[in-house]
PDB file of C-alpha atoms in Angstrom:
ATOM      1  CA  GLY A   1       7.542 -15.061 -19.215  1.00 52.00           C
ATOM      2  CA  GLY A   2       3.949 -14.833 -18.152  1.00 70.00           C
ATOM      3  CA  ASN A   3       1.601 -11.918 -18.206  1.00 90.00           C
ATOM      4  CA  LYS A   4       2.844  -8.586 -16.963  1.00 94.00           C
ATOM      5  CA  TRP A   5       1.027  -5.469 -15.876  1.00 95.00           C
ATOM      6  CA  CYS A   6       2.148  -1.877 -15.545  1.00 96.00           C
ATOM      7  CA  VAL A   7       0.916  -0.312 -12.315  1.00 94.00           C
ATOM      8  CA  PRO A   8       1.649   2.826 -10.292  1.00 96.00           C
ATOM      9  CA  LYS A   9       4.292   2.519  -7.599  1.00 95.00           C
ATOM     10  CA  SER A  10       2.732   2.527  -4.144  1.00 90.00           C
ATOM     11  CA  ASP A  11       4.506   5.777  -3.299  1.00 93.00           C
ATOM     12  CA  ALA A  12       3.500   7.605  -6.490  1.00 95.00           C
ATOM     13  CA  GLY A  13       1.893  10.931  -5.609  1.00 95.00           C
ATOM     14  CA  ASP A  14      -1.529  12.094  -6.757  1.00 95.00           C
ATOM     15  CA  ALA A  15      -0.029  14.721  -9.052  1.00 97.00           C
ATOM     16  CA  ALA A  16       2.093  12.096 -10.812  1.00 97.00           C
ATOM     17  CA  LEU A  17      -0.875   9.747 -11.164  1.00 97.00           C
ATOM     18  CA  GLN A  18      -3.071  12.486 -12.621  1.00 97.00           C
ATOM     19  CA  ALA A  19      -0.298  13.486 -15.015  1.00 98.00           C
ATOM     20  CA  ASN A  20       0.007   9.868 -16.144  1.00 97.00           C
ATOM     21  CA  ILE A  21      -3.737   9.648 -16.784  1.00 96.00           C
ATOM     22  CA  ASN A  22      -3.640  12.898 -18.761  1.00 97.00           C
ATOM     23  CA  TYR A  23      -0.655  11.695 -20.784  1.00 97.00           C
ATOM     24  CA  VAL A  24      -2.195   8.322 -21.602  1.00 97.00           C
ATOM     25  CA  CYS A  25      -5.602   9.751 -22.447  1.00 95.00           C
ATOM     26  CA  SER A  26      -4.082  12.350 -24.783  1.00 97.00           C
ATOM     27  CA  SER A  27      -1.743   9.841 -26.454  1.00 95.00           C
ATOM     28  CA  GLY A  28      -4.425   8.478 -28.774  1.00 94.00           C
ATOM     29  CA  LYS A  29      -3.355   4.910 -27.971  1.00 95.00           C
ATOM     30  CA  VAL A  30      -5.857   4.242 -25.215  1.00 94.00           C
ATOM     31  CA  ASP A  31      -9.626   4.606 -24.913  1.00 93.00           C
ATOM     32  CA  CYS A  32     -10.136   6.368 -21.590  1.00 93.00           C
ATOM     33  CA  LYS A  33     -13.944   6.225 -21.653  1.00 92.00           C
ATOM     34  CA  PRO A  34     -14.045   3.352 -19.114  1.00 90.00           C
ATOM     35  CA  ILE A  35     -12.509   5.565 -16.413  1.00 89.00           C
ATOM     36  CA  GLN A  36     -14.540   8.668 -17.201  1.00 87.00           C
ATOM     37  CA  ASP A  37     -17.982   9.510 -15.827  1.00 83.00           C
ATOM     38  CA  GLY A  38     -20.347   6.624 -16.491  1.00 84.00           C
ATOM     39  CA  GLY A  39     -17.552   4.296 -17.577  1.00 84.00           C
ATOM     40  CA  ALA A  40     -17.320   0.616 -16.708  1.00 84.00           C
ATOM     41  CA  CYS A  41     -14.119   1.073 -14.712  1.00 81.00           C
ATOM     42  CA  LEU A  42     -15.064   4.279 -12.915  1.00 75.00           C
ATOM     43  CA  SER A  43     -15.576   2.389  -9.668  1.00 78.00           C
ATOM     44  CA  PRO A  44     -13.649   2.377  -7.457  1.00 77.00           C
ATOM     45  CA  ASN A  45     -13.462   6.086  -8.173  1.00 81.00           C
ATOM     46  CA  SER A  46      -9.903   6.473  -6.961  1.00 88.00           C
ATOM     47  CA  LEU A  47      -6.999   8.117  -8.678  1.00 92.00           C
ATOM     48  CA  HIS A  48      -4.834   5.066  -8.056  1.00 91.00           C
ATOM     49  CA  SER A  49      -7.211   2.617  -9.740  1.00 90.00           C
ATOM     50  CA  HIS A  50      -7.833   4.948 -12.680  1.00 93.00           C
ATOM     51  CA  ALA A  51      -4.099   5.486 -13.142  1.00 95.00           C
ATOM     52  CA  ALA A  52      -3.490   1.736 -12.950  1.00 93.00           C
ATOM     53  CA  TYR A  53      -6.070   1.183 -15.691  1.00 93.00           C
ATOM     54  CA  ALA A  54      -4.673   3.914 -17.931  1.00 96.00           C
ATOM     55  CA  MET A  55      -1.004   3.073 -17.410  1.00 97.00           C
ATOM     56  CA  ASN A  56      -1.510  -0.635 -17.987  1.00 95.00           C
ATOM     57  CA  ALA A  57      -3.656  -0.018 -21.068  1.00 96.00           C
ATOM     58  CA  PHE A  58      -0.923   2.213 -22.488  1.00 97.00           C
ATOM     59  CA  TYR A  59       1.750  -0.381 -21.687  1.00 97.00           C
ATOM     60  CA  LYS A  60      -0.257  -3.073 -23.515  1.00 95.00           C
ATOM     61  CA  ALA A  61      -1.086  -0.825 -26.473  1.00 96.00           C
ATOM     62  CA  ALA A  62       2.518   0.310 -26.869  1.00 95.00           C
ATOM     63  CA  GLY A  63       3.827  -3.241 -27.064  1.00 95.00           C
ATOM     64  CA  GLN A  64       4.710  -4.106 -23.460  1.00 94.00           C
ATOM     65  CA  HIS A  65       8.275  -2.814 -23.534  1.00 95.00           C
ATOM     66  CA  GLU A  66       9.816  -1.982 -20.181  1.00 94.00           C
ATOM     67  CA  PHE A  67      10.346   1.612 -21.305  1.00 95.00           C
ATOM     68  CA  ASP A  68       6.586   1.919 -21.901  1.00 96.00           C
ATOM     69  CA  CYS A  69       6.089   1.423 -18.160  1.00 97.00           C
ATOM     70  CA  ASP A  70       8.282   4.173 -16.768  1.00 95.00           C
ATOM     71  CA  PHE A  71       6.027   7.230 -16.461  1.00 97.00           C
ATOM     72  CA  SER A  72       8.873   9.355 -15.059  1.00 96.00           C
ATOM     73  CA  GLY A  73       9.713   6.700 -12.510  1.00 96.00           C
ATOM     74  CA  SER A  74       6.195   6.442 -11.055  1.00 97.00           C
ATOM     75  CA  ALA A  75       5.360   3.001 -12.487  1.00 97.00           C
ATOM     76  CA  VAL A  76       6.491  -0.566 -11.987  1.00 96.00           C
ATOM     77  CA  ILE A  77       5.956  -3.815 -13.894  1.00 96.00           C
ATOM     78  CA  THR A  78       4.312  -6.568 -11.876  1.00 94.00           C
ATOM     79  CA  THR A  79       3.406 -10.185 -12.576  1.00 92.00           C
ATOM     80  CA  THR A  80       0.450  -9.979 -10.179  1.00 84.00           C
ATOM     81  CA  ASP A  81      -2.835  -9.218 -11.925  1.00 78.00           C
ATOM     82  CA  PRO A  82      -3.857  -5.829 -10.485  1.00 68.00           C
ATOM     83  CA  SER A  83      -7.536  -6.556 -11.131  1.00 67.00           C
ATOM     84  CA  LYS A  84      -7.250  -9.334  -8.556  1.00 63.00           C
ATOM     85  CA  THR A  85      -5.836  -7.003  -5.927  1.00 54.00           C
ATOM     86  CA  HIS A  86      -7.466  -3.598  -6.099  1.00 50.00           C
ATOM     87  CA  LEU A  87      -9.583  -3.058  -9.201  1.00 46.00           C
ATOM     88  CA  LYS A  88     -12.362  -5.523  -8.426  1.00 45.00           C
ATOM     89  CA  PRO A  89     -14.325  -6.057  -5.216  1.00 45.00           C
ATOM     90  CA  LEU A  90     -12.384  -8.264  -2.847  1.00 44.00           C
ATOM     91  CA  ARG A  91     -13.790 -11.705  -2.252  1.00 49.00           C
ATOM     92  CA  ILE A  92     -13.552 -13.037   1.257  1.00 50.00           C
ATOM     93  CA  THR A  93     -12.450 -16.657   1.284  1.00 54.00           C
ATOM     94  CA  SER A  94     -12.295 -19.033   4.194  1.00 52.00           C
ATOM     95  CA  HIS A  95      -8.913 -20.568   4.975  1.00 49.00           C
TER      96      HIS A  95
END
């Protein structure tokens, strides 16, 4: 199919998201500098957006298998580009 992204489930708790970030950043597969102080993806400085970055980067680096997007049940695979929904500033369009 098309592109897929690994993102946190909407009901994932802060503790789970932080644990996922810690796991990904200690895995050696992902460069977490962009979501650390001064990084390009630090803003928005929210746990959800940082976790989405880390979890998706890990999913891509690991080969995009469904089992690489589990994170103890706190993640879900989506076909909607998360950067278009909550990682970049929203653009207001006229309908």
